[in-house]
Amino acid sequence: MFNVAIIYAPQKSELKDLAEIIKDSFNSKNFKVISKSASQAGIPDIAAAEILILAASSSGSSPIHSDFSEILRALNGINLAGRLAGFCAVNTSDALEAFNAVFNDSEAVIGPELLLSARDAKACKAEIKNWIEELSGKYKEMTVKYGI
């Protein structure tokens, strides 16, 4: 069984619903998934995860919501080799670019990204499920390639 951590911000119902849909899209036979807001997540959540998903919506002038500040600070300098990172953003590709920049030196494999419009996350279920299937497939490739 592989561990997945979904970390999202802000703590609005829109992002919480999105995180739950992402969580429910994983096959529970193969994946153990936790979902936490960025303000409640910590390094132990990241360290335990083979797949790390960060989900955010825009936050004023900042590309990444301020709730992620402690997580991003902690990630600076952490080696995430052998892990897969997936990024999801609502309404802004700036968050995706910022997440990519933060993970640039982490040695994590960066998986496919998902950019959603402002519509209700439930309306995007099929799109989210396809994205999770892509991420899951990418991780399975990694396990074969690197013998994880």
PDB file of N, CA and C in Angstrom, residues 4-64:
ATOM      1  N   VAL A   4      -0.410   8.500   0.352  1.00  0.00           N
ATOM      2  CA  VAL A   4      -0.644   9.734  -0.388  1.00  0.00           C
ATOM      3  C   VAL A   4      -1.034  10.817   0.615  1.00  0.00           C
ATOM      4  N   ALA A   5      -0.417  11.994   0.472  1.00  0.00           N
ATOM      5  CA  ALA A   5      -0.798  13.147   1.295  1.00  0.00           C
ATOM      6  C   ALA A   5      -1.328  14.238   0.372  1.00  0.00           C
ATOM      7  N   ILE A   6      -2.523  14.693   0.654  1.00  0.00           N
ATOM      8  CA  ILE A   6      -3.121  15.809  -0.072  1.00  0.00           C
ATOM      9  C   ILE A   6      -3.115  16.994   0.883  1.00  0.00           C
ATOM     10  N   ILE A   7      -2.427  18.047   0.487  1.00  0.00           N
ATOM     11  CA  ILE A   7      -2.337  19.248   1.323  1.00  0.00           C
ATOM     12  C   ILE A   7      -2.933  20.393   0.518  1.00  0.00           C
ATOM     13  N   TYR A   8      -3.883  21.098   1.113  1.00  0.00           N
ATOM     14  CA  TYR A   8      -4.610  22.126   0.373  1.00  0.00           C
ATOM     15  C   TYR A   8      -4.734  23.418   1.170  1.00  0.00           C
ATOM     16  N   ALA A   9      -4.930  24.508   0.437  1.00  0.00           N
ATOM     17  CA  ALA A   9      -5.195  25.810   1.046  1.00  0.00           C
ATOM     18  C   ALA A   9      -5.864  26.684  -0.007  1.00  0.00           C
ATOM     19  N   PRO A  10      -6.724  27.573   0.413  1.00  0.00           N
ATOM     20  CA  PRO A  10      -7.140  27.864   1.769  1.00  0.00           C
ATOM     21  C   PRO A  10      -8.121  26.816   2.284  1.00  0.00           C
ATOM     22  N   GLN A  11      -8.517  27.014   3.515  1.00  0.00           N
ATOM     23  CA  GLN A  11      -9.379  26.046   4.174  1.00  0.00           C
ATOM     24  C   GLN A  11     -10.853  26.257   3.836  1.00  0.00           C
ATOM     25  N   LYS A  12     -11.121  26.866   2.713  1.00  0.00           N
ATOM     26  CA  LYS A  12     -12.505  27.098   2.289  1.00  0.00           C
ATOM     27  C   LYS A  12     -13.141  25.772   1.889  1.00  0.00           C
ATOM     28  N   SER A  13     -14.459  25.742   1.898  1.00  0.00           N
ATOM     29  CA  SER A  13     -15.168  24.509   1.541  1.00  0.00           C
ATOM     30  C   SER A  13     -14.852  24.088   0.110  1.00  0.00           C
ATOM     31  N   GLU A  14     -14.614  25.046  -0.790  1.00  0.00           N
ATOM     32  CA  GLU A  14     -14.285  24.734  -2.184  1.00  0.00           C
ATOM     33  C   GLU A  14     -13.047  23.842  -2.282  1.00  0.00           C
ATOM     34  N   LEU A  15     -11.995  24.195  -1.553  1.00  0.00           N
ATOM     35  CA  LEU A  15     -10.759  23.412  -1.597  1.00  0.00           C
ATOM     36  C   LEU A  15     -10.870  22.137  -0.782  1.00  0.00           C
ATOM     37  N   LYS A  16     -11.603  22.196   0.312  1.00  0.00           N
ATOM     38  CA  LYS A  16     -11.814  20.988   1.113  1.00  0.00           C
ATOM     39  C   LYS A  16     -12.591  19.956   0.297  1.00  0.00           C
ATOM     40  N   ASP A  17     -13.615  20.408  -0.422  1.00  0.00           N
ATOM     41  CA  ASP A  17     -14.376  19.510  -1.297  1.00  0.00           C
ATOM     42  C   ASP A  17     -13.482  18.935  -2.391  1.00  0.00           C
ATOM     43  N   LEU A  18     -12.646  19.779  -2.972  1.00  0.00           N
ATOM     44  CA  LEU A  18     -11.721  19.326  -4.002  1.00  0.00           C
ATOM     45  C   LEU A  18     -10.787  18.248  -3.453  1.00  0.00           C
ATOM     46  N   ALA A  19     -10.237  18.488  -2.267  1.00  0.00           N
ATOM     47  CA  ALA A  19      -9.330  17.508  -1.645  1.00  0.00           C
ATOM     48  C   ALA A  19     -10.048  16.182  -1.394  1.00  0.00           C
ATOM     49  N   GLU A  20     -11.301  16.240  -0.991  1.00  0.00           N
ATOM     50  CA  GLU A  20     -12.063  15.003  -0.751  1.00  0.00           C
ATOM     51  C   GLU A  20     -12.328  14.245  -2.048  1.00  0.00           C
ATOM     52  N   ILE A  21     -12.606  14.972  -3.120  1.00  0.00           N
ATOM     53  CA  ILE A  21     -12.815  14.327  -4.417  1.00  0.00           C
ATOM     54  C   ILE A  21     -11.512  13.682  -4.890  1.00  0.00           C
ATOM     55  N   ILE A  22     -10.398  14.380  -4.709  1.00  0.00           N
ATOM     56  CA  ILE A  22      -9.092  13.809  -5.063  1.00  0.00           C
ATOM     57  C   ILE A  22      -8.858  12.543  -4.250  1.00  0.00           C
ATOM     58  N   LYS A  23      -9.093  12.633  -2.954  1.00  0.00           N
ATOM     59  CA  LYS A  23      -8.898  11.483  -2.064  1.00  0.00           C
ATOM     60  C   LYS A  23      -9.752  10.298  -2.506  1.00  0.00           C
ATOM     61  N   ASP A  24     -11.009  10.541  -2.796  1.00  0.00           N
ATOM     62  CA  ASP A  24     -11.926   9.478  -3.195  1.00  0.00           C
ATOM     63  C   ASP A  24     -11.599   8.889  -4.562  1.00  0.00           C
ATOM     64  N   SER A  25     -10.803   9.605  -5.359  1.00  0.00           N
ATOM     65  CA  SER A  25     -10.442   9.134  -6.696  1.00  0.00           C
ATOM     66  C   SER A  25      -9.333   8.090  -6.678  1.00  0.00           C
ATOM     67  N   PHE A  26      -8.634   7.967  -5.558  1.00  0.00           N
ATOM     68  CA  PHE A  26      -7.584   6.954  -5.445  1.00  0.00           C
ATOM     69  C   PHE A  26      -8.198   5.596  -5.122  1.00  0.00           C
ATOM     70  N   ASN A  27      -7.606   4.558  -5.658  1.00  0.00           N
ATOM     71  CA  ASN A  27      -8.021   3.184  -5.379  1.00  0.00           C
ATOM     72  C   ASN A  27      -7.611   2.855  -3.945  1.00  0.00           C
ATOM     73  N   SER A  28      -8.571   2.637  -3.071  1.00  0.00           N
ATOM     74  CA  SER A  28      -8.274   2.414  -1.649  1.00  0.00           C
ATOM     75  C   SER A  28      -7.572   1.086  -1.377  1.00  0.00           C
ATOM     76  N   LYS A  29      -7.560   0.187  -2.352  1.00  0.00           N
ATOM     77  CA  LYS A  29      -6.842  -1.076  -2.171  1.00  0.00           C
ATOM     78  C   LYS A  29      -5.334  -0.882  -2.270  1.00  0.00           C
ATOM     79  N   ASN A  30      -4.922   0.115  -3.059  1.00  0.00           N
ATOM     80  CA  ASN A  30      -3.496   0.336  -3.298  1.00  0.00           C
ATOM     81  C   ASN A  30      -2.940   1.583  -2.608  1.00  0.00           C
ATOM     82  N   PHE A  31      -3.828   2.481  -2.215  1.00  0.00           N
ATOM     83  CA  PHE A  31      -3.370   3.761  -1.684  1.00  0.00           C
ATOM     84  C   PHE A  31      -4.057   4.103  -0.361  1.00  0.00           C
ATOM     85  N   LYS A  32      -3.255   4.534   0.594  1.00  0.00           N
ATOM     86  CA  LYS A  32      -3.772   5.071   1.855  1.00  0.00           C
ATOM     87  C   LYS A  32      -3.623   6.586   1.754  1.00  0.00           C
ATOM     88  N   VAL A  33      -4.736   7.295   1.799  1.00  0.00           N
ATOM     89  CA  VAL A  33      -4.728   8.723   1.510  1.00  0.00           C
ATOM     90  C   VAL A  33      -5.147   9.536   2.724  1.00  0.00           C
ATOM     91  N   ILE A  34      -4.354  10.573   3.033  1.00  0.00           N
ATOM     92  CA  ILE A  34      -4.745  11.548   4.053  1.00  0.00           C
ATOM     93  C   ILE A  34      -4.949  12.891   3.365  1.00  0.00           C
ATOM     94  N   SER A  35      -5.817  13.689   3.906  1.00  0.00           N
ATOM     95  CA  SER A  35      -6.098  15.013   3.367  1.00  0.00           C
ATOM     96  C   SER A  35      -6.076  16.000   4.530  1.00  0.00           C
ATOM     97  N   LYS A  36      -5.232  17.030   4.394  1.00  0.00           N
ATOM     98  CA  LYS A  36      -5.130  18.039   5.460  1.00  0.00           C
ATOM     99  C   LYS A  36      -4.982  19.423   4.861  1.00  0.00           C
ATOM    100  N   SER A  37      -5.493  20.400   5.577  1.00  0.00           N
ATOM    101  CA  SER A  37      -5.259  21.781   5.163  1.00  0.00           C
ATOM    102  C   SER A  37      -3.788  22.100   5.411  1.00  0.00           C
ATOM    103  N   ALA A  38      -3.249  23.026   4.650  1.00  0.00           N
ATOM    104  CA  ALA A  38      -1.836  23.381   4.783  1.00  0.00           C
ATOM    105  C   ALA A  38      -1.515  23.897   6.185  1.00  0.00           C
ATOM    106  N   SER A  39      -2.472  24.549   6.805  1.00  0.00           N
ATOM    107  CA  SER A  39      -2.235  25.077   8.150  1.00  0.00           C
ATOM    108  C   SER A  39      -2.150  23.971   9.202  1.00  0.00           C
ATOM    109  N   GLN A  40      -2.659  22.772   8.887  1.00  0.00           N
ATOM    110  CA  GLN A  40      -2.626  21.663   9.840  1.00  0.00           C
ATOM    111  C   GLN A  40      -1.618  20.579   9.480  1.00  0.00           C
ATOM    112  N   ALA A  41      -1.108  20.603   8.256  1.00  0.00           N
ATOM    113  CA  ALA A  41      -0.160  19.579   7.809  1.00  0.00           C
ATOM    114  C   ALA A  41       1.244  19.899   8.308  1.00  0.00           C
ATOM    115  N   GLY A  42       2.072  18.862   8.367  1.00  0.00           N
ATOM    116  CA  GLY A  42       3.442  19.056   8.813  1.00  0.00           C
ATOM    117  C   GLY A  42       4.397  18.117   8.107  1.00  0.00           C
ATOM    118  N   ILE A  43       5.651  18.222   8.473  1.00  0.00           N
ATOM    119  CA  ILE A  43       6.696  17.406   7.870  1.00  0.00           C
ATOM    120  C   ILE A  43       6.415  15.908   8.027  1.00  0.00           C
ATOM    121  N   PRO A  44       5.909  15.420   9.152  1.00  0.00           N
ATOM    122  CA  PRO A  44       5.610  13.983   9.236  1.00  0.00           C
ATOM    123  C   PRO A  44       4.624  13.511   8.163  1.00  0.00           C
ATOM    124  N   ASP A  45       3.667  14.363   7.790  1.00  0.00           N
ATOM    125  CA  ASP A  45       2.717  14.012   6.733  1.00  0.00           C
ATOM    126  C   ASP A  45       3.434  13.884   5.390  1.00  0.00           C
ATOM    127  N   ILE A  46       4.353  14.796   5.134  1.00  0.00           N
ATOM    128  CA  ILE A  46       5.108  14.784   3.883  1.00  0.00           C
ATOM    129  C   ILE A  46       6.083  13.616   3.863  1.00  0.00           C
ATOM    130  N   ALA A  47       6.770  13.394   4.961  1.00  0.00           N
ATOM    131  CA  ALA A  47       7.774  12.330   5.033  1.00  0.00           C
ATOM    132  C   ALA A  47       7.160  10.944   4.839  1.00  0.00           C
ATOM    133  N   ALA A  48       5.929  10.762   5.256  1.00  0.00           N
ATOM    134  CA  ALA A  48       5.276   9.453   5.150  1.00  0.00           C
ATOM    135  C   ALA A  48       4.697   9.196   3.760  1.00  0.00           C
ATOM    136  N   ALA A  49       4.636  10.227   2.917  1.00  0.00           N
ATOM    137  CA  ALA A  49       3.943  10.108   1.635  1.00  0.00           C
ATOM    138  C   ALA A  49       4.880   9.732   0.495  1.00  0.00           C
ATOM    139  N   GLU A  50       4.441   8.756  -0.292  1.00  0.00           N
ATOM    140  CA  GLU A  50       5.142   8.456  -1.539  1.00  0.00           C
ATOM    141  C   GLU A  50       4.629   9.363  -2.657  1.00  0.00           C
ATOM    142  N   ILE A  51       3.364   9.781  -2.535  1.00  0.00           N
ATOM    143  CA  ILE A  51       2.778  10.732  -3.473  1.00  0.00           C
ATOM    144  C   ILE A  51       2.291  11.929  -2.669  1.00  0.00           C
ATOM    145  N   LEU A  52       2.750  13.110  -3.066  1.00  0.00           N
ATOM    146  CA  LEU A  52       2.372  14.341  -2.389  1.00  0.00           C
ATOM    147  C   LEU A  52       1.602  15.212  -3.372  1.00  0.00           C
ATOM    148  N   ILE A  53       0.399  15.579  -2.995  1.00  0.00           N
ATOM    149  CA  ILE A  53      -0.433  16.434  -3.834  1.00  0.00           C
ATOM    150  C   ILE A  53      -0.670  17.745  -3.107  1.00  0.00           C
ATOM    151  N   LEU A  54      -0.357  18.846  -3.791  1.00  0.00           N
ATOM    152  CA  LEU A  54      -0.616  20.170  -3.253  1.00  0.00           C
ATOM    153  C   LEU A  54      -1.709  20.812  -4.088  1.00  0.00           C
ATOM    154  N   ALA A  55      -2.740  21.318  -3.433  1.00  0.00           N
ATOM    155  CA  ALA A  55      -3.870  21.944  -4.113  1.00  0.00           C
ATOM    156  C   ALA A  55      -4.101  23.330  -3.540  1.00  0.00           C
ATOM    157  N   ALA A  56      -4.264  24.316  -4.428  1.00  0.00           N
ATOM    158  CA  ALA A  56      -4.422  25.694  -3.961  1.00  0.00           C
ATOM    159  C   ALA A  56      -5.301  26.490  -4.907  1.00  0.00           C
ATOM    160  N   SER A  57      -5.846  27.555  -4.361  1.00  0.00           N
ATOM    161  CA  SER A  57      -6.514  28.550  -5.200  1.00  0.00           C
ATOM    162  C   SER A  57      -5.768  29.865  -5.008  1.00  0.00           C
ATOM    163  N   SER A  58      -6.074  30.819  -5.833  1.00  0.00           N
ATOM    164  CA  SER A  58      -5.348  32.084  -5.778  1.00  0.00           C
ATOM    165  C   SER A  58      -5.576  32.794  -4.445  1.00  0.00           C
ATOM    166  N   SER A  59      -4.610  33.616  -4.096  1.00  0.00           N
ATOM    167  CA  SER A  59      -4.679  34.328  -2.822  1.00  0.00           C
ATOM    168  C   SER A  59      -4.166  35.749  -3.016  1.00  0.00           C
ATOM    169  N   GLY A  60      -5.011  36.598  -3.539  1.00  0.00           N
ATOM    170  CA  GLY A  60      -4.601  37.980  -3.757  1.00  0.00           C
ATOM    171  C   GLY A  60      -3.449  38.070  -4.728  1.00  0.00           C
ATOM    172  N   SER A  61      -2.391  38.755  -4.321  1.00  0.00           N
ATOM    173  CA  SER A  61      -1.240  38.946  -5.203  1.00  0.00           C
ATOM    174  C   SER A  61      -0.233  37.805  -5.110  1.00  0.00           C
ATOM    175  N   SER A  62      -0.378  36.940  -4.130  1.00  0.00           N
ATOM    176  CA  SER A  62       0.555  35.816  -3.959  1.00  0.00           C
ATOM    177  C   SER A  62       0.087  34.619  -4.783  1.00  0.00           C
ATOM    178  N   PRO A  63       1.016  33.960  -5.510  1.00  0.00           N
ATOM    179  CA  PRO A  63       0.605  32.809  -6.316  1.00  0.00           C
ATOM    180  C   PRO A  63       0.221  31.585  -5.480  1.00  0.00           C
ATOM    181  N   ILE A  64       0.733  31.507  -4.259  1.00  0.00           N
ATOM    182  CA  ILE A  64       0.420  30.389  -3.372  1.00  0.00           C
ATOM    183  C   ILE A  64      -0.175  30.954  -2.093  1.00  0.00           C
TER     184      ILE A  64
END
